[in-house]
Amino acid sequence: MHPLISKDSKWVLQEDGTSKETIVQNETLFALSNGHFGTRGSLEETSRTPDYSYSESTLVNAFYDSEPIEYGEWAYGYAKNHQTIIPVPNGKKLTLTLDGETFDLETGSTTDHKRMLDLEKAVLTRTFTWTNTQDKSVDVKIERFVSYDYPELLVQKVWVTPHEDGSELELTAELDDLKEMGQTKGHQDSHDPRKKVLKERRFDSTDLESEEHTLMHITPHSTDLNLIVGATNALSDASAAYHRDGNTETWKVETRKSQTVSLERWVAYGFIFTDESEKEEQSRQVDDLLSKVKEEGYDSVKEKHLDYMKTFWSTSDIQIDGDDTLQTGLRFNLFHLHQAAGRDGLTNMSAKGLTGEGYEGHYFWDTEMYMLPFFIYTQPEIAKQLLRYRYSILPQARERAREMAIDNGALFAWRTINGEEASPYYPAGTAQIHINADIAHAVHTYLQATDDTEFGMNEGLEILIETARFYETYGHYDELRDGAFVLNEVTGPDEYTAIVNNNFYTNLLAKHNLNYAIEWVEKALDEKNEDGQAVLEKVAFEKAELDAWKKAADKMFLPYDEKQQLTMQDDSFFHKKVWDFDNTPEENYPLLLNYHPLTIYGHQVNKQADTVLAQFLFSTEFSQEQKERDYNYYEAITTHDSSLSRSVFGMMASDIGDLEKAYDYFMDTALMDITNMQGNTNDGVHTANMGGTWMSIVYGFGGLRMANGTLHFSPKLPKQWNKLSFTIQFKGRTLQVTIKPEGSEYTLLEGEPLEINHFGEKKVIQ
Amino acid sequence: MHPLISKDSKWVLQEDGTSKETIVQNETLFALSNGHFGTRGSLEETSRTPDYSYSESTLVNAFYDSEPIEYGEWAYGYAKNHQTIIPVPNGKKLTLTLDGETFDLETGSTTDHKRMLDLEKAVLTRTFTWTNTQDKSVDVKIERFVSYDYPELLVQKVWVTPHEDGSELELTAELDDLKEMGQTKGHQDSHDPRKKVLKERRFDSTDLESEEHTLMHITPHSTDLNLIVGATNALSDASAAYHRDGNTETWKVETRKSQTVSLERWVAYGFIFTDESEKEEQSRQVDDLLSKVKEEGYDSVKEKHLDYMKTFWSTSDIQIDGDDTLQTGLRFNLFHLHQAAGRDGLTNMSAKGLTGEGYEGHYFWDTEMYMLPFFIYTQPEIAKQLLRYRYSILPQARERAREMAIDNGALFAWRTINGEEASPYYPAGTAQIHINADIAHAVHTYLQATDDTEFGMNEGLEILIETARFYETYGHYDELRDGAFVLNEVTGPDEYTAIVNNNFYTNLLAKHNLNYAIEWVEKALDEKNEDGQAVLEKVAFEKAELDAWKKAADKMFLPYDEKQQLTMQDDSFFHKKVWDFDNTPEENYPLLLNYHPLTIYGHQVNKQADTVLAQFLFSTEFSQEQKERDYNYYEAITTHDSSLSRSVFGMMASDIGDLEKAYDYFMDTALMDITNMQGNTNDGVHTANMGGTWMSIVYGFGGLRMANGTLHFSPKLPKQWNKLSFTIQFKGRTLQVTIKPEGSEYTLLEGEPLEINHFGEKKVIQ
């Protein structure tokens, strides 16, 4: 059993002792977030012992700084600016001093040091006993949580219980504005594009007036974003000597044996605003919030938080009987997924959530293809907000299409925060035009699962039209292919193959994108549909477009090798050499760090699922034999150097009936971050892989597919488990699916009766 | 007639007046060089009036500084460092002061200002009369030349003839170590990859001891190169008051009406050395050289220089009867070509020669494909030295092949000075693996034209083997193409199409490269051939390689569209949309500055000749009908945004019999730099285009081809001309070819009788 997995509870990750490595490693795993902001699981006093930390960042979703991208050689249309999420003032810094000696893990002796992340409650608890060099001891307990009820709020409480009378106990709480950024070992300069740890403070700060709280206005060096950060504290012992120096508050008390002194601490990270004139209004709101919660008190705010989490788990938990480690690990994944999602329609989910600075806090296609399914089927309101973010950046996507000389429609940025392209390497950036269809597919899945025609007839419709327009304009009819519609010069999901013609995945998804647009435009053409009509007018829709989309979709070229009866990843894929796996030493993986892109691109080798992903997404369109042949071919040449790969192969293994393999893939990835499998968990969790584990359960073992608005299941239980159970939301219903060796049960927990399809047979669930 | 073209001489470029724009423009055209170093045609006093200059650089071939290339996103195997040729101390700086007032074009009044570049003599002359604000006047004449006899030497002489008695005339000569780099308008930051003008001094300098000269040791900030620069002067008037302050020498005399005072000035740029301990020895050599030439005197050194130039022209001139402007323009091109070539076997010819910092002084395939033919057929000794440079960087090329995961052979850098890849953009850099075959082709052409088996059995053999090995290892046999040998993931000459499979040009040249290697290895296998045997042993040649090369060459895939009966530029070229030329406004050219690379790559549009270039190089292998069809197809989609394009289309127009078009293309490019046709002559001349004009005459109108060691001619005279005559060196002969409307004459100026082929018929020239 992994040391983090608790023997006593299937809801807890537990860390014992004070091993430097373990504590550093767990900083990412113990990160807490609510989609608006997140804070890594660093120790409160880590500025004193930087070796116990990799990065103690607190990150506000979409609060980024910018600088021009430097190119060895510039070309027209290149992404202009880096967008880099930046650490904001640290509200976790707490100092405890006993008779003049300040606590840290390298001073005196610390015993019974334990940290515990309670997934059910979303609370991180730390307990230990510290004995200073003068042999004076205190028991310490610290709780920390990030509120969902008050999205601005980081809540902390520390309890100190002295072993002796008569010592001087000093507690200091500071809102650290990072004038000196923490520097730790292992922060060497790295070329690895997946890493990004800032070494310099990237914002300016001004202290603001407040009657009783600390308030600070911060703004990044090079973007027009603004944020108010505030803090307030309440000590249990009113008689304490209190001193305030700027953003630092200190209390001194004389200890009384076994008499606990506690400090409640509230830190607020306001919402981002761009108009500096709002500063006063925004600071007043943060000020008021701090007064309000301080008055409400720790216990009450925590209770609300626990209620919220209870509701979350009631619709989102997955239960596995037969593997306790996995049970905890899965909950850990759902927990992180849930806390990573922006909920305001203006922010999204970064590749690392808010647990680290890896990938600069950018949003990728991961959201739509790996993470949204979980939200669509368990938290559809959050799914909608994530899609509304895409709607909010449509203007930038239109602009980008124009830059790419496409005079119609929109092209979403491959990686971005503010909607502008931030990928400095276009062959694995802008060339991935499948992002458009990925988003359209997510919109369509959301609409099918929710019947949310209000969204469909507004934001959804506009997204579907603009993405379809892009493809229709981008592609052309290739005479040499009997007039098939082709999409050239693109990169598919597999980033070990770039700049090809007719990537199967891209073309298949674009075809569906065109059809989605047709479907929703046809609904909108109904004159009674006022919202839809308004959108059509807004985007200057012309009826001829429908025919053009139909023609392009019908004639979409899908490369296939008749001789081998194999789907071809792109026009030229089978013309390349197969990678020499036999002569590639283990240490040369991931290939991207050890071979020139041209070397990799010139071979048949996959970083991740590409054709197999397409067939998974539209699995009902392909025969089992075809899927199996393709699966076997592509599996043999896939390195899984991307964390997005294994879950897809696992689900398709379920699909083609290889349950053993499906299980192996699933187990390989279910604990990816807990076991630091990719070796870079320090930089943040792999949220897409976490979404992949949810999909592996529900799409893989549950066999869920949606076709024509109906849920299809083909549940299979790996022999290693006794029972598997999950819950999904569908068109207002809550449906529980329980898979046992002897068969499956469908229970309607809420809502109207529902017709589903079970292994091809209709069933009505009442 | 262009204002620069002299009416009086077909050997002279002449500039009249003091227009700022004209003077700035001519800085590049009036640059003087000898392959070892070059110095732009800037005014002697330009530091006082920087608006009259774009860049007054003096550049030493291969003397470069380095800094790491910044990438927005790094990947394995990317070129690591910029290599940037850097201006070295300026030996042209001269100051003339009359009664305390210093001459420049903005002070007092300057009349009769004339500059004249005499191409026959390779001397730049400046004359003017200056009247200061006190109405005192002097006539000034300045001559400048760069010696071929003493490759380190810049020679200048100034004559000052006063109009009045009794003024104080002061002359100051300075070896300016560029502590303050000249800054002029128009030096804004530019993203244009073709520009590079340094704004900071990039070397450290130390003054060295010398009894009578100025001596300086310089070394770039980040490379281990060293150079000794020296200067010495001699004033005609021994009675002058002399003052020396560091590197500045000043003479004062009292003027006597009509009594000319002259100053001879010698500046030496030593040879580059890397071992700092050689500093003393090298500085002694420069010191001695300065003493020697000063003693020898201006007239004598100049006379030698004129002799040298006479010899050059006797073997290299092209004479055209019927267009005087063109006659001068052509000589201008030959002049610049000749002075651009490194002659020491360790340096080469940069894309701008030594006339400017454009393209950072890098060597490209231009040398082999555009410039070497001129040298092979007129100055074969220089051609050999240029090829020896390639031999000198074979170790770096082997290393590069290893980095590209090719375990056999060598891959030459796409752009480089020191042999390491310096192209920061691999799709139009490292992917252009045709550079190997370009070099091999030049080696083979040189060997055929010279019978230089000594070179062939040593450097030549090794280059041919290592380049052939690379292709054989890089490619593979594609089952889906019936086992044809394919080269995937490459970029051909046309940089508007990148990262394709089976670029026709690349494959055809690689095929020949393999055959060249076979031919010369078979010669070397003769045991009596000691040199060849040594090379085979050195490179661990195995006989099985011969079969492998043969098989690859025989099975080389050459893409062809049977339906249209067209040669296909690469596997996917005809599957792309044709560029929408009709809707591309004039100001959107060159496309590379106005469209994203993906936009350009996704279309059928050529920057330059690609398939047509391949067919030109091996024109005897294709039927006239095929060449004509291909020509017409590709011409219609070519923008000629590269200066390497038009000359090739012109020559192929001759080949397919369209003499009118051939003439038009030729006339378009023959005066490219004089007319600043590409708009960037400021950054340096277009040496490859100059080579192209020579090829247009000899290969185009002369119809010269070499096949199996024999010269084939098919001469055609454009109707606009009365006569065309050129001279070539071939296997020790000097052959003059004269083309007249009534027919052609071949005259053997030197050497044994020679069998040639004239329009398919054998002829023996005695």
XYZ file of N, CA and C in Angstrom, chain B residues 94 118 301 319 321 389 426 497 530 568 589 687 693 709 719:
45
model
N 38.710 59.208 -41.138
C 39.662 60.280 -41.413
C 38.977 61.611 -41.141
N 35.713 51.945 -59.580
C 36.271 51.422 -60.824
C 36.369 49.905 -60.696
N 52.241 49.365 -54.313
C 51.242 48.394 -53.859
C 50.018 48.460 -54.761
N 31.465 39.817 -71.950
C 31.283 41.014 -72.766
C 29.985 40.925 -73.536
N 27.681 43.075 -76.226
C 27.628 44.184 -77.166
C 26.160 44.494 -77.438
N 36.671 24.473 -47.379
C 35.963 24.927 -46.172
C 34.957 23.868 -45.735
N 14.008 25.227 -37.647
C 14.398 24.002 -38.343
C 13.560 23.686 -39.588
N 7.171 25.845 -48.812
C 6.638 24.497 -48.614
C 7.619 23.820 -47.679
N 46.751 5.393 -53.490
C 47.094 5.426 -52.065
C 46.261 6.416 -51.266
N 5.917 16.226 -59.550
C 5.269 16.770 -58.354
C 6.351 17.202 -57.372
N 3.341 41.036 -50.612
C 4.564 40.330 -50.960
C 5.732 41.029 -50.288
N 24.727 38.033 -53.268
C 25.790 37.348 -54.014
C 25.248 36.169 -54.811
N 23.429 35.487 -62.247
C 23.572 36.193 -63.532
C 24.700 35.576 -64.359
N 31.887 14.492 -68.277
C 33.182 15.149 -68.420
C 33.363 15.945 -69.694
N 17.836 38.696 -79.038
C 17.866 39.590 -80.206
C 18.266 41.015 -79.821
